Amino acid sequence: MSRPAQAPTPTPRERSRRHSWVRVFIPVALILVWLVGASLGGPLFGKVDEVSSNDQTSYLPSSSDATQVQKLLGEFNDSEAIPAIALFTSEQKLTDAELETISDAVADAPSVEGVSTDVSPALPSDDGKAVQAFIPIESDAELADATDALGTQLREAVPDGVTVYITGPAGFSADLVAGFSGIDGLLLGVALLAVLVILVLVYRSFLLPLVVLSTSLFALCVALLVVWWLAKFEVLLLSGQTQGILFILVIGAATDYALLFVARFREELRVAQDKGTAVLAAWKGSFEPIVASGGTVIAGLLCLLLSDLKSNSTLGPVAAIGIVFAMLAALTLLPALLLLFGRAVFWPRRPKFEPEVVAAEHGMRTTGLWARLAGLIKKRPRVIWIVTTLVLLAGAAGLTQLNAVGVPQSDLVLGASEARDGQVALGEHFPGGSGSPVYVIVPEDSLQAAADVLLASDGVDGVAVTASDSPSGSAPVTADGITAVGAPGTPTPEPTVVDGDVLLQGTLTDAADSDAAAATVRDLRTQLDDVDALVGGVTATAIDTNDASIHDRNLIIPLILVVIMLILMLLLRSILAPVLLILTTVLSFGTALGVSALVFNGIFDFPGADPAVPLYGFVFLVALGIDYNIFLMTRVREESIEHGTREGVLRGLSITGGVITSAGLVLAATFAALSVIPILFLVQLAFIVAFGVLLDTFVVRSLLVPALTYDIGKAIWWPSKLWRRGQD
């Protein structure tokens, strides 16, 4: 029997030809996959508002009083419209003719698209110089457009000398919508431009910055595609605030990971003539620090899932999805692009194939800024880390000036605000809480007892009960009971009862977003506790939001520290090094927050900060700031295995100094771009993170960590094998 013929052994030329085909096919296939994903996600940039919400109540825990009241309001009022207050003011007392014209204008308000027909009569003030009317905006209307159109129509209808303001919940919500409107265009454009400028200055190349930016932008498009559909199916809750952070985080993180990979690729091109070999070696050298860095950020973000406040808990998975795609893009799309372009991507400063020069350098640069800094640390390590620590501690002392207990709703948007000006004018002529009442839901048999508590409060100007058979939909409640409304002889309205409960409305004496109003509502909750009452409304929502935010801050910050420390222990195979790295990062965060507090109070004169500002600042600074320590210490450990710990520190610093500094500048610039959105929270977060990242980059990672590690020596790796068998 004849043996089957064996396939001929391929010749070297045939093997090379097949290898070249695979080398072209794989990167092209990867690029096409990312291109398809980006083409599907890109068009969604202008459609995020279709699946997002900025309603504060929707982010509260379902168990909070404000949330429960908000859910029940629709059953009493049979409407989910957002109330707006139209305020008309004059320097002089309004005449009868002017009052009639204003009344006609208010009655005609429903002709504006998006305005509800359930408009109140025009209500003059006691001083005769102002009129207010409650004009609800339909919940499915374009809020900003509806309030703008309403204001325009009313101004055209009223007499000369009468000023019109659109304020109240709808006015402030419209301000927020307008503030977030620049996220898709302005924010993204500023962030990308800042990154492009930095990359061009760092690499002095034309093609490489475009390759890196394409990696970041493709990562963002695909991340947005996933997040958008998850929000569409209500798996995730998306807000303008979360959207802005997602954009910045993906651009910054993807660029940082790309810079690390590019730095490795450049190194390998000096010792490998073949670009495929260089890409593979760069991938192997970058994989662990990129995955560890991204994993640290993701772990920190997912800790937010334990938050009570949904704006915090939903940010975790949204941002984590962004980081996942940032890592994937850096480890798949970027290598594919570099494999296609090779050395040409660095044009006009292509790295040379010079293995003999690299061998002479022993893998370490002996000239330049980072080599000189390494030499300085070698001479005076203890002095450097002690002085640096003292300076950071001095900056952290500013933490005592941080006022992060919440800010009024009227101060959430920076710059001019018609709603804010209208609220001030409203307080000059009417009770400050007009249009934003405190809502109290009580059992029907406790109606009068609850009303008496409200009437006895100095912070409440008047009390009414929802009554469907009343012409105005409500009837006043006094110490003697419900007061009849309408013409003499009109029957006293009966309160609307839903499942045995009635709804009371208290007009607050002070502005609904003021500290005085908050104190009133807290006091009412205490006094009404015996009658099984639920207290809600704008003020109660702000109180519950702040309380939940403070709870989240106190829970999440320690948890993130523990999680990140465990990850570092696994990565560095050490206990002492992670503990010290965490301590230096926390010190850096404290300094960033302390300096920020002084800047916010002394320079910008901000009214305070949301309790979530320190939490978000911590999440991003600790999770992202630890990235640079990971980039540094993984390289230090790699060098220490061969050259000893102290020599490894100097080598790690000189090798990674340039790329980590570039990464820090990019991340700081992208977060600073958040300040173009005129939302107080985002502007404060932008400053804290940008300043903190620069502090980490130029002080903590460049001076404190290397000097401290050098001074400790191989004991830094305790209790690993490197500590037992390594050398100082």
CSV table of N, CA and C in Angstrom, one decimal, residues 411-522:
chain,number,residue,atom,x,y,z
A,411,ASP,N,-27.8,78.4,42.4
A,411,ASP,CA,-26.4,78.6,42.2
A,411,ASP,C,-25.8,77.5,41.4
A,412,LEU,N,-26.6,76.5,41.0
A,412,LEU,CA,-26.0,75.4,40.2
A,412,LEU,C,-25.5,75.8,38.9
A,413,VAL,N,-26.1,76.8,38.3
A,413,VAL,CA,-25.6,77.3,36.9
A,413,VAL,C,-24.9,78.6,37.1
A,414,LEU,N,-23.7,78.6,36.5
A,414,LEU,CA,-22.9,79.8,36.6
A,414,LEU,C,-23.3,80.8,35.5
A,415,GLY,N,-23.0,82.1,35.7
A,415,GLY,CA,-23.3,83.1,34.7
A,415,GLY,C,-24.7,83.6,34.9
A,416,ALA,N,-25.2,84.4,33.9
A,416,ALA,CA,-26.5,85.0,34.0
A,416,ALA,C,-27.6,83.9,34.1
A,417,SER,N,-28.6,84.2,34.9
A,417,SER,CA,-29.7,83.3,35.0
A,417,SER,C,-31.0,84.1,35.3
A,418,GLU,N,-31.9,84.0,34.3
A,418,GLU,CA,-33.2,84.7,34.5
A,418,GLU,C,-34.0,84.1,35.7
A,419,ALA,N,-33.9,82.8,35.8
A,419,ALA,CA,-34.6,82.1,36.9
A,419,ALA,C,-34.1,82.6,38.3
A,420,ARG,N,-32.8,82.8,38.4
A,420,ARG,CA,-32.2,83.2,39.6
A,420,ARG,C,-32.6,84.7,39.9
A,421,ASP,N,-32.5,85.5,38.9
A,421,ASP,CA,-32.9,86.9,39.1
A,421,ASP,C,-34.4,87.0,39.4
A,422,GLY,N,-35.2,86.1,38.8
A,422,GLY,CA,-36.6,86.1,39.1
A,422,GLY,C,-36.9,85.7,40.5
A,423,GLN,N,-36.2,84.7,41.0
A,423,GLN,CA,-36.4,84.3,42.4
A,423,GLN,C,-36.1,85.4,43.4
A,424,VAL,N,-35.0,86.1,43.1
A,424,VAL,CA,-34.7,87.3,44.0
A,424,VAL,C,-35.8,88.3,44.0
A,425,ALA,N,-36.3,88.6,42.8
A,425,ALA,CA,-37.4,89.6,42.6
A,425,ALA,C,-38.7,89.1,43.3
A,426,LEU,N,-38.9,87.8,43.2
A,426,LEU,CA,-40.1,87.1,43.8
A,426,LEU,C,-40.1,87.3,45.3
A,427,GLY,N,-38.9,87.2,45.9
A,427,GLY,CA,-38.8,87.3,47.3
A,427,GLY,C,-39.0,88.7,47.8
A,428,GLU,N,-38.9,89.7,46.9
A,428,GLU,CA,-39.1,91.1,47.3
A,428,GLU,C,-40.6,91.5,47.4
A,429,HIS,N,-41.5,90.7,46.8
A,429,HIS,CA,-42.9,91.0,46.7
A,429,HIS,C,-43.8,89.9,47.2
A,430,PHE,N,-43.3,88.7,47.3
A,430,PHE,CA,-44.2,87.6,47.7
A,430,PHE,C,-43.3,86.7,48.7
A,431,PRO,N,-44.0,85.8,49.4
A,431,PRO,CA,-43.2,84.8,50.2
A,431,PRO,C,-42.1,84.2,49.3
A,432,GLY,N,-40.9,84.0,49.9
A,432,GLY,CA,-39.8,83.5,49.0
A,432,GLY,C,-40.1,82.1,48.5
A,433,GLY,N,-40.9,81.3,49.1
A,433,GLY,CA,-41.1,79.9,48.6
A,433,GLY,C,-42.3,79.8,47.7
A,434,SER,N,-42.9,80.9,47.2
A,434,SER,CA,-44.0,80.8,46.3
A,434,SER,C,-43.6,80.0,45.1
A,435,GLY,N,-44.5,79.1,44.7
A,435,GLY,CA,-44.3,78.3,43.5
A,435,GLY,C,-43.5,77.0,43.7
A,436,SER,N,-42.9,76.9,44.9
A,436,SER,CA,-42.1,75.7,45.3
A,436,SER,C,-42.5,75.3,46.7
A,437,PRO,N,-43.8,74.9,46.8
A,437,PRO,CA,-44.3,74.6,48.2
A,437,PRO,C,-43.7,73.4,48.8
A,438,VAL,N,-43.9,73.3,50.1
A,438,VAL,CA,-43.6,72.0,50.8
A,438,VAL,C,-44.8,71.2,50.7
A,439,TYR,N,-44.7,69.9,50.2
A,439,TYR,CA,-45.8,69.0,50.1
A,439,TYR,C,-45.9,68.1,51.3
A,440,VAL,N,-47.0,67.9,51.9
A,440,VAL,CA,-47.1,67.0,53.1
A,440,VAL,C,-48.3,66.1,52.8
A,441,ILE,N,-48.0,64.8,52.7
A,441,ILE,CA,-49.1,63.8,52.5
A,441,ILE,C,-49.3,63.1,53.9
A,442,VAL,N,-50.6,63.2,54.3
A,442,VAL,CA,-50.9,62.6,55.7
A,442,VAL,C,-52.2,61.8,55.6
A,443,PRO,N,-52.5,60.9,56.5
A,443,PRO,CA,-53.8,60.3,56.6
A,443,PRO,C,-54.9,61.3,56.7
A,444,GLU,N,-56.0,61.0,56.2
A,444,GLU,CA,-57.1,62.0,56.2
A,444,GLU,C,-57.5,62.4,57.6
A,445,ASP,N,-57.5,61.5,58.6
A,445,ASP,CA,-57.9,61.8,59.9
A,445,ASP,C,-56.8,62.6,60.7
A,446,SER,N,-55.6,62.8,60.0
A,446,SER,CA,-54.6,63.7,60.7
A,446,SER,C,-54.4,65.0,59.9
A,447,LEU,N,-55.4,65.3,59.0
A,447,LEU,CA,-55.3,66.5,58.2
A,447,LEU,C,-55.2,67.8,59.1
A,448,GLN,N,-56.0,68.0,60.0
A,448,GLN,CA,-56.0,69.2,60.8
A,448,GLN,C,-54.8,69.3,61.7
A,449,ALA,N,-54.4,68.1,62.3
A,449,ALA,CA,-53.2,68.1,63.1
A,449,ALA,C,-52.0,68.5,62.4
A,450,ALA,N,-51.8,68.0,61.1
A,450,ALA,CA,-50.7,68.3,60.3
A,450,ALA,C,-50.8,69.8,59.9
A,451,ALA,N,-52.0,70.3,59.5
A,451,ALA,CA,-52.1,71.7,59.2
A,451,ALA,C,-51.7,72.6,60.3
A,452,ASP,N,-52.1,72.2,61.5
A,452,ASP,CA,-51.7,73.1,62.7
A,452,ASP,C,-50.2,73.2,62.9
A,453,VAL,N,-49.5,72.0,62.6
A,453,VAL,CA,-48.1,72.1,62.7
A,453,VAL,C,-47.5,73.1,61.7
A,454,LEU,N,-48.0,73.0,60.5
A,454,LEU,CA,-47.5,73.9,59.4
A,454,LEU,C,-47.8,75.4,59.8
A,455,LEU,N,-49.1,75.6,60.2
A,455,LEU,CA,-49.5,77.0,60.6
A,455,LEU,C,-48.7,77.6,61.7
A,456,ALA,N,-48.2,76.7,62.6
A,456,ALA,CA,-47.5,77.2,63.8
A,456,ALA,C,-46.0,77.5,63.4
A,457,SER,N,-45.6,77.1,62.3
A,457,SER,CA,-44.2,77.3,61.9
A,457,SER,C,-43.9,78.7,61.3
A,458,ASP,N,-42.9,79.3,61.8
A,458,ASP,CA,-42.5,80.7,61.3
A,458,ASP,C,-42.1,80.6,59.9
A,459,GLY,N,-41.6,79.5,59.4
A,459,GLY,CA,-41.1,79.4,58.1
A,459,GLY,C,-42.2,79.1,57.0
A,460,VAL,N,-43.5,79.0,57.5
A,460,VAL,CA,-44.6,78.7,56.5
A,460,VAL,C,-45.5,79.9,56.5
A,461,ASP,N,-45.8,80.4,55.3
A,461,ASP,CA,-46.6,81.6,55.2
A,461,ASP,C,-48.1,81.3,55.1
A,462,GLY,N,-48.4,80.1,54.5
A,462,GLY,CA,-49.8,79.7,54.3
A,462,GLY,C,-50.0,78.3,54.0
A,463,VAL,N,-51.2,77.7,54.3
A,463,VAL,CA,-51.4,76.3,54.1
A,463,VAL,C,-52.6,76.1,53.3
A,464,ALA,N,-52.6,75.1,52.3
A,464,ALA,CA,-53.7,74.8,51.5
A,464,ALA,C,-53.8,73.3,51.4
A,465,VAL,N,-55.0,72.8,51.1
A,465,VAL,CA,-55.2,71.3,50.9
A,465,VAL,C,-55.7,71.1,49.5
A,466,THR,N,-55.3,70.1,48.8
A,466,THR,CA,-55.7,69.8,47.4
A,466,THR,C,-57.2,69.4,47.5
A,467,ALA,N,-58.0,70.1,46.7
A,467,ALA,CA,-59.4,69.8,46.7
A,467,ALA,C,-59.9,69.9,45.2
A,468,SER,N,-60.4,68.8,44.7
A,468,SER,CA,-60.7,68.7,43.3
A,468,SER,C,-62.0,69.5,42.9
A,469,ASP,N,-62.8,69.8,44.0
A,469,ASP,CA,-64.1,70.5,43.7
A,469,ASP,C,-63.9,72.0,43.9
A,470,SER,N,-62.7,72.5,44.1
A,470,SER,CA,-62.4,73.9,44.3
A,470,SER,C,-62.0,74.5,43.0
A,471,PRO,N,-62.5,75.7,42.7
A,471,PRO,CA,-62.1,76.3,41.4
A,471,PRO,C,-60.6,76.4,41.1
A,472,SER,N,-59.8,76.6,42.1
A,472,SER,CA,-58.4,76.7,42.0
A,472,SER,C,-57.7,75.4,42.2
A,473,GLY,N,-58.4,74.3,42.5
A,473,GLY,CA,-57.8,73.0,42.8
A,473,GLY,C,-57.3,72.8,44.2
A,474,SER,N,-57.4,73.9,45.0
A,474,SER,CA,-57.0,73.8,46.4
A,474,SER,C,-57.8,74.7,47.3
A,475,ALA,N,-57.8,74.5,48.6
A,475,ALA,CA,-58.5,75.4,49.5
A,475,ALA,C,-57.7,75.7,50.7
A,476,PRO,N,-57.7,76.9,51.2
A,476,PRO,CA,-56.9,77.3,52.4
A,476,PRO,C,-57.3,76.5,53.6
A,477,VAL,N,-56.4,76.2,54.4
A,477,VAL,CA,-56.6,75.5,55.7
A,477,VAL,C,-56.2,76.5,56.8
A,478,THR,N,-57.0,76.7,57.8
A,478,THR,CA,-56.7,77.5,58.9
A,478,THR,C,-56.8,76.7,60.2
A,479,ALA,N,-56.5,77.3,61.3
A,479,ALA,CA,-56.7,76.6,62.6
A,479,ALA,C,-58.1,76.1,62.8
A,480,ASP,N,-59.1,76.8,62.1
A,480,ASP,CA,-60.5,76.4,62.3
A,480,ASP,C,-61.0,75.4,61.3
A,481,GLY,N,-60.1,75.0,60.4
A,481,GLY,CA,-60.5,74.0,59.3
A,481,GLY,C,-60.3,74.6,57.9
A,482,ILE,N,-60.9,73.8,57.0
A,482,ILE,CA,-60.8,74.3,55.6
A,482,ILE,C,-61.7,75.4,55.3
A,483,THR,N,-61.2,76.5,54.7
A,483,THR,CA,-61.9,77.7,54.4
A,483,THR,C,-62.6,77.6,53.1
A,484,ALA,N,-63.9,78.1,53.0
A,484,ALA,CA,-64.6,78.1,51.7
A,484,ALA,C,-64.0,79.1,50.8
A,485,VAL,N,-64.0,78.8,49.5
A,485,VAL,CA,-63.5,79.7,48.5
A,485,VAL,C,-64.6,80.0,47.5
A,486,GLY,N,-64.5,81.1,46.8
A,486,GLY,CA,-65.5,81.5,45.8
A,486,GLY,C,-66.5,82.5,46.4
A,487,ALA,N,-67.7,82.6,45.8
A,487,ALA,CA,-68.7,83.5,46.2
A,487,ALA,C,-69.3,83.0,47.5
A,488,PRO,N,-69.9,84.0,48.2
A,488,PRO,CA,-70.6,83.7,49.5
A,488,PRO,C,-71.7,82.6,49.2
A,489,GLY,N,-71.8,81.7,50.1
A,489,GLY,CA,-72.7,80.6,49.9
A,489,GLY,C,-72.2,79.4,49.2
A,490,THR,N,-71.0,79.5,48.7
A,490,THR,CA,-70.3,78.4,48.0
A,490,THR,C,-70.0,77.3,49.0
A,491,PRO,N,-70.3,76.0,48.8
A,491,PRO,CA,-70.0,75.0,49.7
A,491,PRO,C,-68.5,74.9,50.0
A,492,THR,N,-68.1,74.5,51.2
A,492,THR,CA,-66.7,74.3,51.6
A,492,THR,C,-66.2,73.1,50.8
A,493,PRO,N,-65.1,73.3,50.1
A,493,PRO,CA,-64.5,72.1,49.3
A,493,PRO,C,-64.1,71.0,50.2
A,494,GLU,N,-64.3,69.8,49.6
A,494,GLU,CA,-63.8,68.6,50.3
A,494,GLU,C,-62.4,68.2,49.8
A,495,PRO,N,-61.5,67.9,50.7
A,495,PRO,CA,-60.1,67.5,50.3
A,495,PRO,C,-60.1,66.3,49.4
A,496,THR,N,-59.2,66.3,48.4
A,496,THR,CA,-59.1,65.1,47.6
A,496,THR,C,-58.4,64.0,48.4
A,497,VAL,N,-59.0,62.8,48.4
A,497,VAL,CA,-58.5,61.7,49.2
A,497,VAL,C,-58.0,60.6,48.2
A,498,VAL,N,-56.8,60.1,48.4
A,498,VAL,CA,-56.2,59.1,47.6
A,498,VAL,C,-55.7,58.0,48.6
A,499,ASP,N,-56.4,56.8,48.5
A,499,ASP,CA,-56.0,55.7,49.4
A,499,ASP,C,-55.9,56.1,50.9
A,500,GLY,N,-56.9,57.0,51.3
A,500,GLY,CA,-56.9,57.4,52.7
A,500,GLY,C,-56.0,58.6,53.0
A,501,ASP,N,-55.3,59.1,52.1
A,501,ASP,CA,-54.4,60.2,52.3
A,501,ASP,C,-54.8,61.5,51.7
A,502,VAL,N,-54.4,62.6,52.3
A,502,VAL,CA,-54.7,63.9,51.7
A,502,VAL,C,-53.4,64.6,51.5
A,503,LEU,N,-53.4,65.7,50.6
A,503,LEU,CA,-52.2,66.4,50.3
A,503,LEU,C,-52.3,67.9,50.8
A,504,LEU,N,-51.4,68.3,51.6
A,504,LEU,CA,-51.3,69.6,52.1
A,504,LEU,C,-50.1,70.3,51.4
A,505,GLN,N,-50.3,71.6,51.1
A,505,GLN,CA,-49.2,72.4,50.5
A,505,GLN,C,-48.9,73.6,51.4
A,506,GLY,N,-47.7,73.8,51.8
A,506,GLY,CA,-47.3,74.9,52.6
A,506,GLY,C,-46.4,75.8,51.8
A,507,THR,N,-46.8,77.1,51.8
A,507,THR,CA,-46.0,78.1,51.1
A,507,THR,C,-44.9,78.6,52.1
A,508,LEU,N,-43.6,78.4,51.7
A,508,LEU,CA,-42.5,78.7,52.5
A,508,LEU,C,-42.2,80.2,52.5
A,509,THR,N,-41.9,80.7,53.7
A,509,THR,CA,-41.6,82.1,53.8
A,509,THR,C,-40.3,82.5,53.1
A,510,ASP,N,-39.3,81.6,53.1
A,510,ASP,CA,-38.0,81.8,52.5
A,510,ASP,C,-37.9,81.1,51.2
A,511,ALA,N,-36.9,81.5,50.3
A,511,ALA,CA,-36.7,80.8,49.1
A,511,ALA,C,-36.5,79.3,49.2
A,512,ALA,N,-37.1,78.5,48.3
A,512,ALA,CA,-37.1,77.1,48.5
A,512,ALA,C,-35.7,76.5,48.6
A,513,ASP,N,-34.7,77.1,48.0
A,513,ASP,CA,-33.4,76.5,48.0
A,513,ASP,C,-32.5,77.2,49.0
A,514,SER,N,-33.1,77.9,50.0
A,514,SER,CA,-32.2,78.6,51.0
A,514,SER,C,-32.0,77.7,52.2
A,515,ASP,N,-31.0,78.0,53.0
A,515,ASP,CA,-30.7,77.3,54.3
A,515,ASP,C,-31.9,77.4,55.2
A,516,ALA,N,-32.5,78.6,55.2
A,516,ALA,CA,-33.7,78.8,56.2
A,516,ALA,C,-34.8,77.9,55.8
A,517,ALA,N,-35.1,77.7,54.5
A,517,ALA,CA,-36.2,76.8,54.1
A,517,ALA,C,-35.8,75.4,54.4
A,518,ALA,N,-34.6,75.0,54.2
A,518,ALA,CA,-34.1,73.6,54.6
A,518,ALA,C,-34.3,73.4,56.1
A,519,ALA,N,-34.0,74.4,56.9
A,519,ALA,CA,-34.2,74.2,58.4
A,519,ALA,C,-35.7,74.1,58.7
A,520,THR,N,-36.5,74.8,58.0
A,520,THR,CA,-38.0,74.7,58.2
A,520,THR,C,-38.5,73.3,57.9
A,521,VAL,N,-38.1,72.8,56.7
A,521,VAL,CA,-38.5,71.4,56.3
A,521,VAL,C,-38.0,70.4,57.3
A,522,ARG,N,-36.8,70.5,57.7
A,522,ARG,CA,-36.3,69.5,58.7
A,522,ARG,C,-37.1,69.5,60.0
